[in-house]
Coordinates of C-alpha atoms in Angstrom, one line a residue:
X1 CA 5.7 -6.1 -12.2
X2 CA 7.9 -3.2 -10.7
X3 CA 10.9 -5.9 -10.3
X4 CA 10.6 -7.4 -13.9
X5 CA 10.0 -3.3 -14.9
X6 CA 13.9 -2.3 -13.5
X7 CA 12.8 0.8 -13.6
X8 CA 12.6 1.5 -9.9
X9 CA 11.0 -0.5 -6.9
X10 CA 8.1 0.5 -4.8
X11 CA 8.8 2.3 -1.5
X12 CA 8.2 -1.0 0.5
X13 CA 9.9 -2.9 -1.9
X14 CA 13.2 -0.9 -2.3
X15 CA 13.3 -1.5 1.9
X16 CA 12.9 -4.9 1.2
X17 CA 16.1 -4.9 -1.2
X18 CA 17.7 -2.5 1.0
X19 CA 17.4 -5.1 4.0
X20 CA 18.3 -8.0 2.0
X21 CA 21.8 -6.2 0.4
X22 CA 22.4 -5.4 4.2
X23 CA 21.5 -8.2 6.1
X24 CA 20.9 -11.1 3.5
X25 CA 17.9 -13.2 2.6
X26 CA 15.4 -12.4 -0.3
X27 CA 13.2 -9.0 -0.9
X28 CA 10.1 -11.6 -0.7
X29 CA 11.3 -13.4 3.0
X30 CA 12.0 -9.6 3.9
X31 CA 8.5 -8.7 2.6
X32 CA 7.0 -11.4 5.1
X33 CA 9.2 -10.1 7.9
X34 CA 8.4 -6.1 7.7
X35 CA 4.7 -7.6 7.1
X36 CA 5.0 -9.0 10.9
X37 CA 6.8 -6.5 12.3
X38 CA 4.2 -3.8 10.6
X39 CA 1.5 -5.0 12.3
X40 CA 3.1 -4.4 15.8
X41 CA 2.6 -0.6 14.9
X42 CA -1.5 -1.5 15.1
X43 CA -1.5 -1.4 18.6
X44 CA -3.4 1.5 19.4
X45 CA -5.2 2.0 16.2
X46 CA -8.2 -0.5 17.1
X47 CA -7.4 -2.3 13.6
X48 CA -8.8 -5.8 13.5
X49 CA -6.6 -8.6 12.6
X50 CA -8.8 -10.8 10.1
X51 CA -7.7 -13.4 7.8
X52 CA -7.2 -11.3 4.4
X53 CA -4.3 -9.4 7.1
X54 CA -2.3 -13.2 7.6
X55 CA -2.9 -14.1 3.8
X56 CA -1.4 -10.8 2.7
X57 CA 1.4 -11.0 5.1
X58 CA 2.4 -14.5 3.4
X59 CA 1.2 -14.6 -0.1
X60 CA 2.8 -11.3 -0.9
X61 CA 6.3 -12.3 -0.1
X62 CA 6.0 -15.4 -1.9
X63 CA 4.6 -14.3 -5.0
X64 CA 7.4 -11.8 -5.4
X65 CA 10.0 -14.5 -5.1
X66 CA 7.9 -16.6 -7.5
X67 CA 7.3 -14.3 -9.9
X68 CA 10.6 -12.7 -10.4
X69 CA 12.1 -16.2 -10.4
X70 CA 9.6 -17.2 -13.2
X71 CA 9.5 -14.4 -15.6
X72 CA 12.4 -12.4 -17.5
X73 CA 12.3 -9.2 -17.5
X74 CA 11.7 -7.6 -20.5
X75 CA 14.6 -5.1 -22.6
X76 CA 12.8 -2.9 -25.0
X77 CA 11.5 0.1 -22.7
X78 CA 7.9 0.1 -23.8
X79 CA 7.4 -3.4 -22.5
X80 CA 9.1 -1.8 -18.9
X81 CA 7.1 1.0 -18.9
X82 CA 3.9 -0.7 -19.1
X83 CA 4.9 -2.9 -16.6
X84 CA 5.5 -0.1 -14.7
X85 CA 2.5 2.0 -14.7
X86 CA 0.6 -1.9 -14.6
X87 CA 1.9 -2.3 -11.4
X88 CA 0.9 0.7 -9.5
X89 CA -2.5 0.7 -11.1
X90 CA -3.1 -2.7 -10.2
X91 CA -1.5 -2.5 -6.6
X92 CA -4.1 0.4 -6.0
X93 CA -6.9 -1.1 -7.3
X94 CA -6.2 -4.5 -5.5
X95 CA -5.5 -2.5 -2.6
X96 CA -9.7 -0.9 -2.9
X97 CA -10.7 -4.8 -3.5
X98 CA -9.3 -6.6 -0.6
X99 CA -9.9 -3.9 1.9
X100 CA -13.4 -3.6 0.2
X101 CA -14.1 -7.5 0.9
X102 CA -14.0 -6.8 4.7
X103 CA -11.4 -9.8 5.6
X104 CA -8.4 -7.4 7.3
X105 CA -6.4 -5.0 5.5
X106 CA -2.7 -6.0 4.6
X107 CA -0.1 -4.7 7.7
X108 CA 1.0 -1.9 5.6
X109 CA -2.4 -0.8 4.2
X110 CA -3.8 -1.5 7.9
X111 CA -1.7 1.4 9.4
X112 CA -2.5 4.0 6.6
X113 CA -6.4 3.0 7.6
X114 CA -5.9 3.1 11.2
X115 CA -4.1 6.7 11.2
X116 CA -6.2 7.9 8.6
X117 CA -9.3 6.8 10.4
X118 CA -8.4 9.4 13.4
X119 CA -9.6 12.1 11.2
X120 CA -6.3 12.5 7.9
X121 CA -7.0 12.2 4.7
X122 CA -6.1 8.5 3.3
X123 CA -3.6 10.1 0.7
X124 CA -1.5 12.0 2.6
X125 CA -1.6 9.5 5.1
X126 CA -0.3 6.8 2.6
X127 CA 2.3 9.2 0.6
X128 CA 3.6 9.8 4.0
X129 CA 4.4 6.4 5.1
X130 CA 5.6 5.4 1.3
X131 CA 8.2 8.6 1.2
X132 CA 9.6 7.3 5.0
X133 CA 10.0 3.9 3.9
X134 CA 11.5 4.7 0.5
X135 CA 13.9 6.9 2.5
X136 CA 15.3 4.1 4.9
X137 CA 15.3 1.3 2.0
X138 CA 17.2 3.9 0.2
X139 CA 19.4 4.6 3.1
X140 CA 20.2 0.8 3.6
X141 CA 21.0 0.5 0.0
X142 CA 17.8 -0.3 -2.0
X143 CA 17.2 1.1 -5.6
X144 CA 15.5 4.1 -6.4
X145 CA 14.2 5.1 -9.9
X146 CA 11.9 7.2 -11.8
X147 CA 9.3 4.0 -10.7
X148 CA 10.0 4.9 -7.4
X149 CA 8.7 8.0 -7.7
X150 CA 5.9 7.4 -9.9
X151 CA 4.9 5.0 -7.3
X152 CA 5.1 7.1 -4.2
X153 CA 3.6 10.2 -5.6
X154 CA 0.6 8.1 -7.6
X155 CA -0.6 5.5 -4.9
X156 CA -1.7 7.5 -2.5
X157 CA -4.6 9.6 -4.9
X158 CA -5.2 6.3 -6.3
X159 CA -6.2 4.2 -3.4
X160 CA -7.9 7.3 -1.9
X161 CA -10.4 6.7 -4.2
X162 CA -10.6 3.0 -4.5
X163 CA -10.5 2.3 -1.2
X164 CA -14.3 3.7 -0.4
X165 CA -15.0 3.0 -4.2
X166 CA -14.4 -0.6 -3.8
X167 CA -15.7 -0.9 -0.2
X168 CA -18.5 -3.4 0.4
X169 CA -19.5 -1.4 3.4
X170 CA -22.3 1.1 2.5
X171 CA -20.9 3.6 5.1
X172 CA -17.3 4.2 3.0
X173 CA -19.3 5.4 0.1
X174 CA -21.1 7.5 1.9
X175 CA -18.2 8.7 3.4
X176 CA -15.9 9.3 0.4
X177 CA -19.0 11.3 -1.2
X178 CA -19.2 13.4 2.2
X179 CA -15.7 14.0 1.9
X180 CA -15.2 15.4 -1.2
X181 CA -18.2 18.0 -0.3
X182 CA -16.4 18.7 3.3
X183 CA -12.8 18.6 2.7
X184 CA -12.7 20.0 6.6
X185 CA -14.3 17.9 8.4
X186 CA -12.2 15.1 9.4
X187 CA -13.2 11.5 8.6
X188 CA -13.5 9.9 12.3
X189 CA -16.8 12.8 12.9
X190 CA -18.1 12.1 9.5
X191 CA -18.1 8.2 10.4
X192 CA -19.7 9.3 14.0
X193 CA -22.6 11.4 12.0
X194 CA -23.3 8.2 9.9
X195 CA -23.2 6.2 12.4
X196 CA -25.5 7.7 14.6
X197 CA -27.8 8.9 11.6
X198 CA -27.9 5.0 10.7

Protein backbone atom coordinates (compact mmCIF):
# COMPACT_ATOMS: atom_id res chain seq x y z
CA UNK A 1 0.00 0.00 0.00
CA UNK A 2 2.97 2.43 0.86
CA UNK A 3 4.52 1.47 -2.80
CA UNK A 4 1.21 1.85 -4.80
CA UNK A 5 0.75 5.30 -2.23
CA UNK A 6 4.33 6.95 -3.80
CA UNK A 7 4.18 8.97 -1.15
CA UNK A 8 7.12 7.61 0.71
CA UNK A 9 8.18 3.97 1.73
CA UNK A 10 8.41 2.43 5.14
CA UNK A 11 11.78 2.63 6.92
CA UNK A 12 12.45 -1.21 6.06
CA UNK A 13 11.22 -0.71 2.82
CA UNK A 14 13.14 2.38 1.60
CA UNK A 15 16.39 -0.03 2.65
CA UNK A 16 15.04 -2.51 0.60
CA UNK A 17 15.00 0.08 -2.44
CA UNK A 18 18.04 1.50 -1.25
CA UNK A 19 19.80 -2.04 -1.58
CA UNK A 20 18.17 -2.95 -4.78
CA UNK A 21 19.22 0.68 -6.66
CA UNK A 22 22.79 -0.22 -5.14
CA UNK A 23 23.26 -3.64 -5.58
CA UNK A 24 20.33 -4.96 -7.92
CA UNK A 25 17.57 -7.38 -7.51
CA UNK A 26 13.89 -6.37 -6.28
CA UNK A 27 12.76 -4.44 -2.92
CA UNK A 28 10.68 -7.91 -2.21
CA UNK A 29 13.96 -10.53 -2.86
CA UNK A 30 15.79 -7.74 -0.71
CA UNK A 31 12.89 -7.95 1.84
CA UNK A 32 13.51 -11.89 2.12
CA UNK A 33 17.33 -11.27 2.42
CA UNK A 34 17.34 -8.43 5.36
CA UNK A 35 14.52 -10.91 6.88
CA UNK A 36 17.42 -13.63 7.15
CA UNK A 37 20.08 -11.66 7.99
CA UNK A 38 17.67 -9.86 10.74
CA UNK A 39 17.25 -12.82 12.56
CA UNK A 40 21.11 -13.31 13.05
CA UNK A 41 20.77 -10.17 15.49
CA UNK A 42 18.40 -12.81 17.83
CA UNK A 43 21.24 -14.34 19.16
CA UNK A 44 21.27 -13.29 22.53
CA UNK A 45 17.76 -12.22 22.97
CA UNK A 46 16.29 -15.81 23.85
CA UNK A 47 13.68 -15.21 20.88
CA UNK A 48 12.17 -18.44 19.65
CA UNK A 49 12.15 -19.09 16.09
CA UNK A 50 8.49 -20.52 15.35
CA UNK A 51 6.83 -20.97 12.10
CA UNK A 52 4.80 -17.51 11.88
CA UNK A 53 8.99 -16.12 11.93
CA UNK A 54 9.87 -18.40 8.44
CA UNK A 55 6.35 -17.53 6.89
CA UNK A 56 6.95 -13.82 7.51
CA UNK A 57 10.44 -13.97 6.26
CA UNK A 58 8.96 -15.38 2.77
CA UNK A 59 5.48 -14.28 2.27
CA UNK A 60 6.38 -10.63 2.92
CA UNK A 61 8.84 -10.32 0.15
CA UNK A 62 6.68 -12.02 -2.20
CA UNK A 63 3.60 -10.26 -1.63
CA UNK A 64 5.31 -6.98 -2.20
CA UNK A 65 6.61 -8.04 -5.62
CA UNK A 66 3.08 -9.37 -6.32
CA UNK A 67 1.25 -6.70 -5.32
CA UNK A 68 3.05 -3.87 -6.80
CA UNK A 69 3.25 -5.88 -10.01
CA UNK A 70 -0.54 -6.35 -9.95
CA UNK A 71 -2.02 -3.10 -8.98
CA UNK A 72 -1.54 0.56 -10.54
CA UNK A 73 -1.04 2.99 -8.50
CA UNK A 74 -3.47 5.46 -8.12
CA UNK A 75 -3.04 9.55 -9.39
CA UNK A 76 -5.62 11.65 -7.60
CA UNK A 77 -3.92 12.30 -4.01
CA UNK A 78 -6.93 11.26 -1.90
CA UNK A 79 -6.76 7.75 -3.22
CA UNK A 80 -2.64 7.96 -2.12
CA UNK A 81 -3.31 9.25 0.99
CA UNK A 82 -5.63 6.71 2.09
CA UNK A 83 -3.41 4.19 1.01
CA UNK A 84 -1.03 5.66 2.96
CA UNK A 85 -2.44 6.00 6.33
CA UNK A 86 -4.21 2.18 5.32
CA UNK A 87 -0.97 0.85 5.27
CA UNK A 88 0.55 1.80 8.55
CA UNK A 89 -2.70 1.17 10.33
CA UNK A 90 -2.87 -2.12 8.97
CA UNK A 91 0.93 -3.05 9.35
CA UNK A 92 0.43 -2.23 13.11
CA UNK A 93 -2.50 -3.94 13.62
CA UNK A 94 -1.32 -7.10 11.75
CA UNK A 95 1.79 -6.68 13.48
CA UNK A 96 -0.55 -7.14 17.36
CA UNK A 97 -2.34 -10.29 15.41
CA UNK A 98 0.49 -12.47 14.35
CA UNK A 99 2.64 -11.83 17.33
CA UNK A 100 -0.72 -12.27 19.38
CA UNK A 101 -1.26 -15.92 17.69
CA UNK A 102 1.88 -17.17 19.44
CA UNK A 103 3.62 -18.73 16.09
CA UNK A 104 7.10 -16.41 16.16
CA UNK A 105 7.27 -12.88 15.50
CA UNK A 106 8.55 -11.68 12.06
CA UNK A 107 12.75 -11.00 12.19
CA UNK A 108 12.20 -7.40 12.41
CA UNK A 109 9.28 -7.29 14.90
CA UNK A 110 11.35 -10.27 16.79
CA UNK A 111 14.24 -7.86 17.65
CA UNK A 112 12.03 -4.88 18.77
CA UNK A 113 10.40 -7.80 21.25
CA UNK A 114 13.53 -9.21 22.31
CA UNK A 115 15.30 -5.67 23.30
CA UNK A 116 12.16 -4.39 24.56
CA UNK A 117 11.62 -7.39 26.65
CA UNK A 118 14.95 -6.52 28.77
CA UNK A 119 13.07 -3.91 30.48
CA UNK A 120 12.36 -0.60 27.18
CA UNK A 121 9.34 0.39 26.36
CA UNK A 122 8.09 -1.34 22.89
CA UNK A 123 7.72 2.16 21.20
CA UNK A 124 10.87 3.64 21.64
CA UNK A 125 12.36 0.47 21.03
CA UNK A 126 10.62 0.18 17.58
CA UNK A 127 10.97 4.08 16.54
CA UNK A 128 14.47 3.47 17.26
CA UNK A 129 15.21 0.62 14.94
CA UNK A 130 12.74 2.23 12.17
CA UNK A 131 14.74 5.86 12.25
CA UNK A 132 18.32 3.66 11.83
CA UNK A 133 17.05 1.71 9.08
CA UNK A 134 15.35 4.62 7.34
CA UNK A 135 18.74 6.37 7.75
CA UNK A 136 20.92 3.62 5.85
CA UNK A 137 18.17 2.93 3.06
CA UNK A 138 18.26 6.54 2.74
CA UNK A 139 21.99 6.65 2.68
CA UNK A 140 22.10 3.83 -0.05
CA UNK A 141 19.67 5.68 -2.12
CA UNK A 142 16.12 4.63 -1.06
CA UNK A 143 13.14 7.25 -1.17
CA UNK A 144 12.09 9.17 1.64
CA UNK A 145 8.71 11.11 1.83
CA UNK A 146 6.20 12.61 4.09
CA UNK A 147 5.08 8.51 4.28
CA UNK A 148 8.19 7.87 5.58
CA UNK A 149 7.79 9.93 8.29
CA UNK A 150 4.29 9.32 9.09
CA UNK A 151 5.35 5.74 9.23
CA UNK A 152 8.36 5.95 11.57
CA UNK A 153 6.96 8.36 13.93
CA UNK A 154 3.24 6.42 14.09
CA UNK A 155 4.21 2.62 14.29
CA UNK A 156 5.87 2.54 17.15
CA UNK A 157 2.69 4.02 19.54
CA UNK A 158 0.56 1.98 17.39
CA UNK A 159 1.96 -1.44 17.86
CA UNK A 160 2.76 -0.59 21.51
CA UNK A 161 -0.68 -0.95 22.06
CA UNK A 162 -1.68 -3.79 19.80
CA UNK A 163 0.89 -5.82 20.49
CA UNK A 164 -0.45 -6.75 24.31
CA UNK A 165 -3.94 -5.75 22.96
CA UNK A 166 -3.98 -8.44 20.51
CA UNK A 167 -1.90 -10.98 22.53
CA UNK A 168 -3.47 -14.40 23.14
CA UNK A 169 -1.31 -14.77 26.17
CA UNK A 170 -3.17 -13.60 29.29
CA UNK A 171 0.13 -12.36 30.82
CA UNK A 172 0.70 -9.35 27.92
CA UNK A 173 -2.60 -7.89 28.99
CA UNK A 174 -1.82 -7.94 32.22
CA UNK A 175 1.24 -6.43 31.45
CA UNK A 176 0.29 -3.61 29.16
CA UNK A 177 -2.44 -2.62 31.99
CA UNK A 178 0.62 -2.70 34.63
CA UNK A 179 2.49 -0.58 32.47
CA UNK A 180 0.52 2.22 31.84
CA UNK A 181 -0.04 2.40 35.88
CA UNK A 182 4.01 1.99 36.41
CA UNK A 183 5.60 3.71 33.62
CA UNK A 184 9.00 3.00 35.78
CA UNK A 185 9.15 -0.17 36.25
CA UNK A 186 10.66 -1.90 33.51
CA UNK A 187 8.74 -4.68 31.66
CA UNK A 188 11.26 -7.80 32.25
CA UNK A 189 10.41 -7.33 36.48
CA UNK A 190 6.82 -6.75 35.74
CA UNK A 191 6.79 -10.20 33.66
CA UNK A 192 8.94 -11.68 36.77
CA UNK A 193 6.04 -10.37 39.33
CA UNK A 194 3.36 -12.11 37.12
CA UNK A 195 5.09 -14.80 36.65
CA UNK A 196 5.86 -15.70 40.03
CA UNK A 197 2.30 -14.36 41.26
CA UNK A 198 0.78 -16.93 38.63
Amino acid sequence: MLVLAGLGLDPWDVLHQGLSRSLGLGIGTWAIIVSFVVLLGWRGLRQRLGVGTLVNAVVVGLVIDLTVSTFRPPHVLWARVLLLIGGVVGNGIATGLYIGAGLGPGARDGLTTGIASRGYSIRVVRTTIEAVVLLTGFLLGGTVGIGTVFYALAIGPITHHTIPALAIDERLRILSAAGRRRHDVPADTQVAELTAGS
